[in-house]
Structures are given as C-alpha cells and as structure tokens.
Short mmCIF file of C-alpha atoms in Angstrom, two decimals:
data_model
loop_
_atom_site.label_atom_id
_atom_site.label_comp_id
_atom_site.label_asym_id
_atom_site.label_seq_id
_atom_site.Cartn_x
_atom_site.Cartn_y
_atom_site.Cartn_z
CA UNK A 19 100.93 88.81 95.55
CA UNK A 20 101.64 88.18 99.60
CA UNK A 21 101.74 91.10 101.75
CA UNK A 22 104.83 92.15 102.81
CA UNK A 23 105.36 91.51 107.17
CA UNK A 24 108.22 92.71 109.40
CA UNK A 25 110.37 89.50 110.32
CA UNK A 26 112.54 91.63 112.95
CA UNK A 27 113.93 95.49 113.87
CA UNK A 28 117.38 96.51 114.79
CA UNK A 29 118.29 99.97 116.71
CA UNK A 30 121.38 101.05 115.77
CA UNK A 31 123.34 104.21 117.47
CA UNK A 32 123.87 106.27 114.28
CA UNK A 33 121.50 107.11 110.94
CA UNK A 34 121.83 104.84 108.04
CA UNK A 35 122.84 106.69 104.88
CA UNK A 36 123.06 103.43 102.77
CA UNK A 37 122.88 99.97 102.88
CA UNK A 38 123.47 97.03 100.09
CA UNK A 39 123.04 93.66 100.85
CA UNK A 40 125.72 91.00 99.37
CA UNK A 41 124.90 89.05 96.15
CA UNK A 42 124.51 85.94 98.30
CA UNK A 43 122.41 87.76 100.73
CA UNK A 44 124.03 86.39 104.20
CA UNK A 45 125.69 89.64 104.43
CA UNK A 46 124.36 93.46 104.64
CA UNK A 47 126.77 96.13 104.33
CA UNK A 48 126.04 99.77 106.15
CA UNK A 49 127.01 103.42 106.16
CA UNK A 50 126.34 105.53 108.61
CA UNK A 51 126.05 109.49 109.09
CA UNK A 52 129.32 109.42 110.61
CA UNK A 53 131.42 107.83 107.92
CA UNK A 54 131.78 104.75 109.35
CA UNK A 55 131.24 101.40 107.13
CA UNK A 56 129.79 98.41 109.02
CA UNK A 57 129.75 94.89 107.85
CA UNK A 58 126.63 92.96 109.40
CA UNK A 59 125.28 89.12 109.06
CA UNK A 60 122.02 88.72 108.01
CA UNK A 61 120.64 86.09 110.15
CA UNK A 62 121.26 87.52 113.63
CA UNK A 63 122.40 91.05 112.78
CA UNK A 64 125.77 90.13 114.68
CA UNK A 65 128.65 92.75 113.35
CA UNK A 66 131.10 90.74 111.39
CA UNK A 67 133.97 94.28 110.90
CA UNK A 68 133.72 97.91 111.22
CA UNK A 69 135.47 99.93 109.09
CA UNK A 70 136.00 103.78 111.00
CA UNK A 71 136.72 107.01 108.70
CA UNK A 72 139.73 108.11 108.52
CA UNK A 73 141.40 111.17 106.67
CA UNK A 74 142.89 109.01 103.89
CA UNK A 75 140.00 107.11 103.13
CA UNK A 76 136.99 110.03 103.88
CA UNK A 77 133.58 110.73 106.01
CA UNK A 78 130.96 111.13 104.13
CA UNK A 79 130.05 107.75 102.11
CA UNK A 80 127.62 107.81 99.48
CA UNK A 81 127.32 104.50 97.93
CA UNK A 82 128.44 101.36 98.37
CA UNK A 83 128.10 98.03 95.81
CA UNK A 84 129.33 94.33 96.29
CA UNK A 85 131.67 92.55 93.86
CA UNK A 86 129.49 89.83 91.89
CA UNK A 87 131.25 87.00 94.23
CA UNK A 88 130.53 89.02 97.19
CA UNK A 89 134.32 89.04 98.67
CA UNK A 90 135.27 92.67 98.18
CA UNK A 91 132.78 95.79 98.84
CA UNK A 92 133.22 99.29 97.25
CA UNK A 93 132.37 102.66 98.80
CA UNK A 94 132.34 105.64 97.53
CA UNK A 95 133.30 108.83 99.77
CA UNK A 96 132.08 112.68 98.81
CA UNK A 97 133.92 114.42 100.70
CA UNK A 98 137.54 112.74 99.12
CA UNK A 99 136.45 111.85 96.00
CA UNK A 100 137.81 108.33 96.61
CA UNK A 101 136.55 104.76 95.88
CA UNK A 102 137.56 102.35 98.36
CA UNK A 103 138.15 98.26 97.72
CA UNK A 104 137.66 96.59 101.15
CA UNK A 105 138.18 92.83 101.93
CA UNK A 106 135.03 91.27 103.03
CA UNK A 107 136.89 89.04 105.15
CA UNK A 108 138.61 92.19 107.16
CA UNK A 109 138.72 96.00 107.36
CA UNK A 110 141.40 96.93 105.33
CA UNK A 111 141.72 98.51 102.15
CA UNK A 112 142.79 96.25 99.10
CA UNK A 113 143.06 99.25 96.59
CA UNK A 114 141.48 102.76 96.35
CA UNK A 115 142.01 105.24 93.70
CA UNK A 116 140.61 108.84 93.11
CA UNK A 117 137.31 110.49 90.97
CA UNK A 118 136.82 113.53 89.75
CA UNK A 119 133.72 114.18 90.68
CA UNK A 120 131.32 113.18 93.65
CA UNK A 121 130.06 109.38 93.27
CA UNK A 122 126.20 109.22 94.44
CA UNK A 123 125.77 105.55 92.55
CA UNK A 124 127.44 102.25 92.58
CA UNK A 125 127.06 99.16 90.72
CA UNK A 126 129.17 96.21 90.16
CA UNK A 127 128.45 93.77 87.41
CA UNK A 128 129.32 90.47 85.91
CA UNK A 129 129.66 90.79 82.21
CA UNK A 130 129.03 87.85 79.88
CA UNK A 131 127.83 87.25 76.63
CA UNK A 132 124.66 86.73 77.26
CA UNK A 133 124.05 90.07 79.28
CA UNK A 134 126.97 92.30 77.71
CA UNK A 135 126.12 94.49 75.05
CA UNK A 136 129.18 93.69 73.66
CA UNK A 137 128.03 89.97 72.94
CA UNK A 138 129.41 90.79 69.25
CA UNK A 139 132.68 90.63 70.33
CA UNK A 140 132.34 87.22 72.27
CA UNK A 141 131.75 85.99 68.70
CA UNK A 142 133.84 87.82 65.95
CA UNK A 143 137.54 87.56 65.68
CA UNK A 144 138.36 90.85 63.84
CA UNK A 145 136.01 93.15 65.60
CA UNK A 146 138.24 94.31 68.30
CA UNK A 147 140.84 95.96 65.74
CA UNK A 148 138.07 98.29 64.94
CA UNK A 149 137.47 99.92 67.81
CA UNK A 150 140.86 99.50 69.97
CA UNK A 151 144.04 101.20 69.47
CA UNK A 152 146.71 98.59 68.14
CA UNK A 153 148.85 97.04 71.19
CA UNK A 154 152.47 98.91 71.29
CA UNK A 155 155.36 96.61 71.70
CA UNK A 156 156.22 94.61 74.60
CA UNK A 157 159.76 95.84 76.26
CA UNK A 158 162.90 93.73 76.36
CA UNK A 159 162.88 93.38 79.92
CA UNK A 160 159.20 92.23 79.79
CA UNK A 161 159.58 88.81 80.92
CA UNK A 162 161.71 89.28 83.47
CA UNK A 163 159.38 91.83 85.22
CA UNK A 164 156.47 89.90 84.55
CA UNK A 165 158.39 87.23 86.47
CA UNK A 166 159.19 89.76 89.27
CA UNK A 167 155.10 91.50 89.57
CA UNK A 168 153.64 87.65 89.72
CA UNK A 169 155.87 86.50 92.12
CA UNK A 170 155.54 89.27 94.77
CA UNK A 171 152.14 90.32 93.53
CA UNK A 172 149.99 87.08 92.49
CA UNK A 173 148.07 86.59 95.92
CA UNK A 174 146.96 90.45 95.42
CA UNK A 175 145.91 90.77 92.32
CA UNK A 176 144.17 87.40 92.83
CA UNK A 177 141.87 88.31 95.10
CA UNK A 178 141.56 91.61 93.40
CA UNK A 179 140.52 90.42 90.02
CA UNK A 180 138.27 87.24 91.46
CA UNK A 181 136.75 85.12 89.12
CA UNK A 182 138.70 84.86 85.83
CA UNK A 183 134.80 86.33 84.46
CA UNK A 184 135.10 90.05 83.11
CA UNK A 185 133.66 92.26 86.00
CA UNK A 186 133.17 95.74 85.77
CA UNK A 187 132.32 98.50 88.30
CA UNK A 188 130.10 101.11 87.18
CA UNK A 189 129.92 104.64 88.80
CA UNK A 190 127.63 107.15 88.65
CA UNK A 191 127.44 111.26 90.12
CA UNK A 192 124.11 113.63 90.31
CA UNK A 193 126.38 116.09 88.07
CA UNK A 194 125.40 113.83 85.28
CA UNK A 195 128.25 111.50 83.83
CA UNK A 196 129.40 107.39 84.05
CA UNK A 197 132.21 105.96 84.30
CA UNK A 198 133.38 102.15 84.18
CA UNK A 199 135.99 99.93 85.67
CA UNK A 200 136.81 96.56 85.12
CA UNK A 201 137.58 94.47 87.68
CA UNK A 202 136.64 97.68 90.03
CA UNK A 203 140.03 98.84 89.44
CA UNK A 204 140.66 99.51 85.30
CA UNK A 205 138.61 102.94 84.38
CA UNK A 206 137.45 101.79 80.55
CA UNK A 207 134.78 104.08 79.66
CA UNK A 208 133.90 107.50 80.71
CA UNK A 209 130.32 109.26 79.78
CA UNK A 210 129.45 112.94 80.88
CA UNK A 211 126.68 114.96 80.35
CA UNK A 212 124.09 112.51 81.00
CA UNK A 213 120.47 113.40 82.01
CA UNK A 214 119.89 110.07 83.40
CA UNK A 215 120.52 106.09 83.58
CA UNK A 216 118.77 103.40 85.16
CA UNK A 217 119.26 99.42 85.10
CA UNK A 218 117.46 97.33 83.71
CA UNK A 219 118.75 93.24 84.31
CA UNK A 220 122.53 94.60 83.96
CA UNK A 221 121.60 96.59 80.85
CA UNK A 222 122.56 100.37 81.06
CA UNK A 223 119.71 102.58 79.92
CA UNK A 224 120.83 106.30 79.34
CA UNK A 225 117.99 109.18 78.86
#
C-alpha cells in the first residue's frame, strides 16, 4: 500500500467544522465555526460561493452531503433544526424544510436495484399493494392544476428532483433515530430509538 504524502495546505480564517467533497470530486464543500457554508474548487482551492448564516437559515451547521449528481448540497443546522437545499451553481436556497430533532449526519444516495434493499420491488408487480396504503382518488380539478404547477413550476422541481433515478437523503441525530427523504425533499421513513448505524456501500446497517 503507498504511503500517504501532503500534495498542498490551505490557511483559512475560521475552524472547519465539516467538510464533504462532491461525488465528482472537483468540488469541496466547507463549514465553518461561524455558520458560514463555503463552496471551494479542488484544484486551486479558489472559492467558487459563500453562503453567510442568516436567522432563517441558522449558525451552527453540522453536516453537510452532496446530491448523487453533485448539483445541489444539503446542510444541516443545530441550532434551527433546518435542512437547507442549496444550488451548487449559486448561494441560494432551492428548498429547506424543518426536523425535529438536531441532525449530526448526512447522506445522500442513489437508489437502484442493484444497491436498494428494496430490489424485490424492482421485480414484482403486486408487491407494492402490500405494504402501501391504496392511492385515494384524484380530484376533478386535477388536470387542470396539474397543468397550472408544471407550467409555473417545471424548471424548479427539475432541478430539484435531478436525474429521473430514485434518490433519497438520509438523516441521522446523536439522540438516536433516522429518517429518509427522497429526492432530499419527500420524508418516507422515520426510525427512532436507534443505538447505532453505519454504511456499508449504500447499505444501512442498524445496531
């Protein structure tokens, strides 16, 4: 096995709470003691956005995790119990929504049949009516508000949801519980009381 060597340092003005680089690794997101999230290139360390805290969003970030396709990154903030969507391309918010608890671990996740404990499903026809709740009725109005939300909504959602592949983001608190959202955005599992979970190649180990 080669020894590990330092390639290069960087001083930055504040202490680095946590870092994650993006999937295609040109990219390193940062969070710093003061709240402030900081989008970096890899290559020459140049800052690409800085995102500062604010009193909607939070100060205290805790953990941060890149969509599979690397063009959103989510936070997590402590002291608001808020997750945060952020556009890698600027530093805005694209959607944020509230916890109940204090997030200390992030990880997004491509799901597909070949990693998904759920492969079953991928291949069975029936299975889903035994575990989901039968579909109510659509309204009257439906089409014409569907019309409406993907006029004035597609570019969005678009860039919300990604790649038509399932995604899900998967959140995690020291007070021991889990809780999973597709596309970063739909909550579709909770867990609570958990000792403690690891991952192992996109599998979810609980203990």
């Amino acid at each position: 096995m080669p020894a590990f060597r330092q390639v290069g340092e960087k001083q930055l003005p504040q202490e680095v709470v946590v870092m994650a680089w993006s999937p295609k690794r040109d990219l390193i997101a940062l969070a710093n003691r003061a709240g402030e999230v900081l989008l970096h290139r890899l290559a020459n360390f140049q800052r690409v956005w800085s995102l500062p805290p604010n009193e909607n969003t939070g100060k205290e970030v805790t953990a941060l995790a890149w969509r599979p396709d690397g063009k959103i990154l989510a936070f997590g903030l402590t002291d608001t119990k808020r997750i945060i969507l952020c556009d890698v391309e600027k530093p805005e918010s694209l959607h944020s929504f509230s916890v109940n608890l204090s997030i200390t671990y992030m990880h997004w996740m491509e799901v597909t049949a070949e990693s998904s404990i759920l492969t079953s499903f991928y291949n069975a026809e029936d299975e889903a009516n035994l575990v989901l709740p039968k579909l109510p009725a659509l309204p009257k109005n439906y089409s014409t508000t569907a019309k409406i939300f993907s006029e004035e909504k597609s570019d969005e959602i678009m860039k919300l949801l990604g790649d038509v592949r399932l995604n899900a983001l998967v959140l995690g608190g020291s007070s021991g519980f889990i809780e999973i959202y597709a596309y970063g955005m739909f909550k579709i599992a909770t867990v609570t009381e958990v000792a403690g979970f690891f991952v192992v190649d996109s599998v979810y180990l609980v203990i």
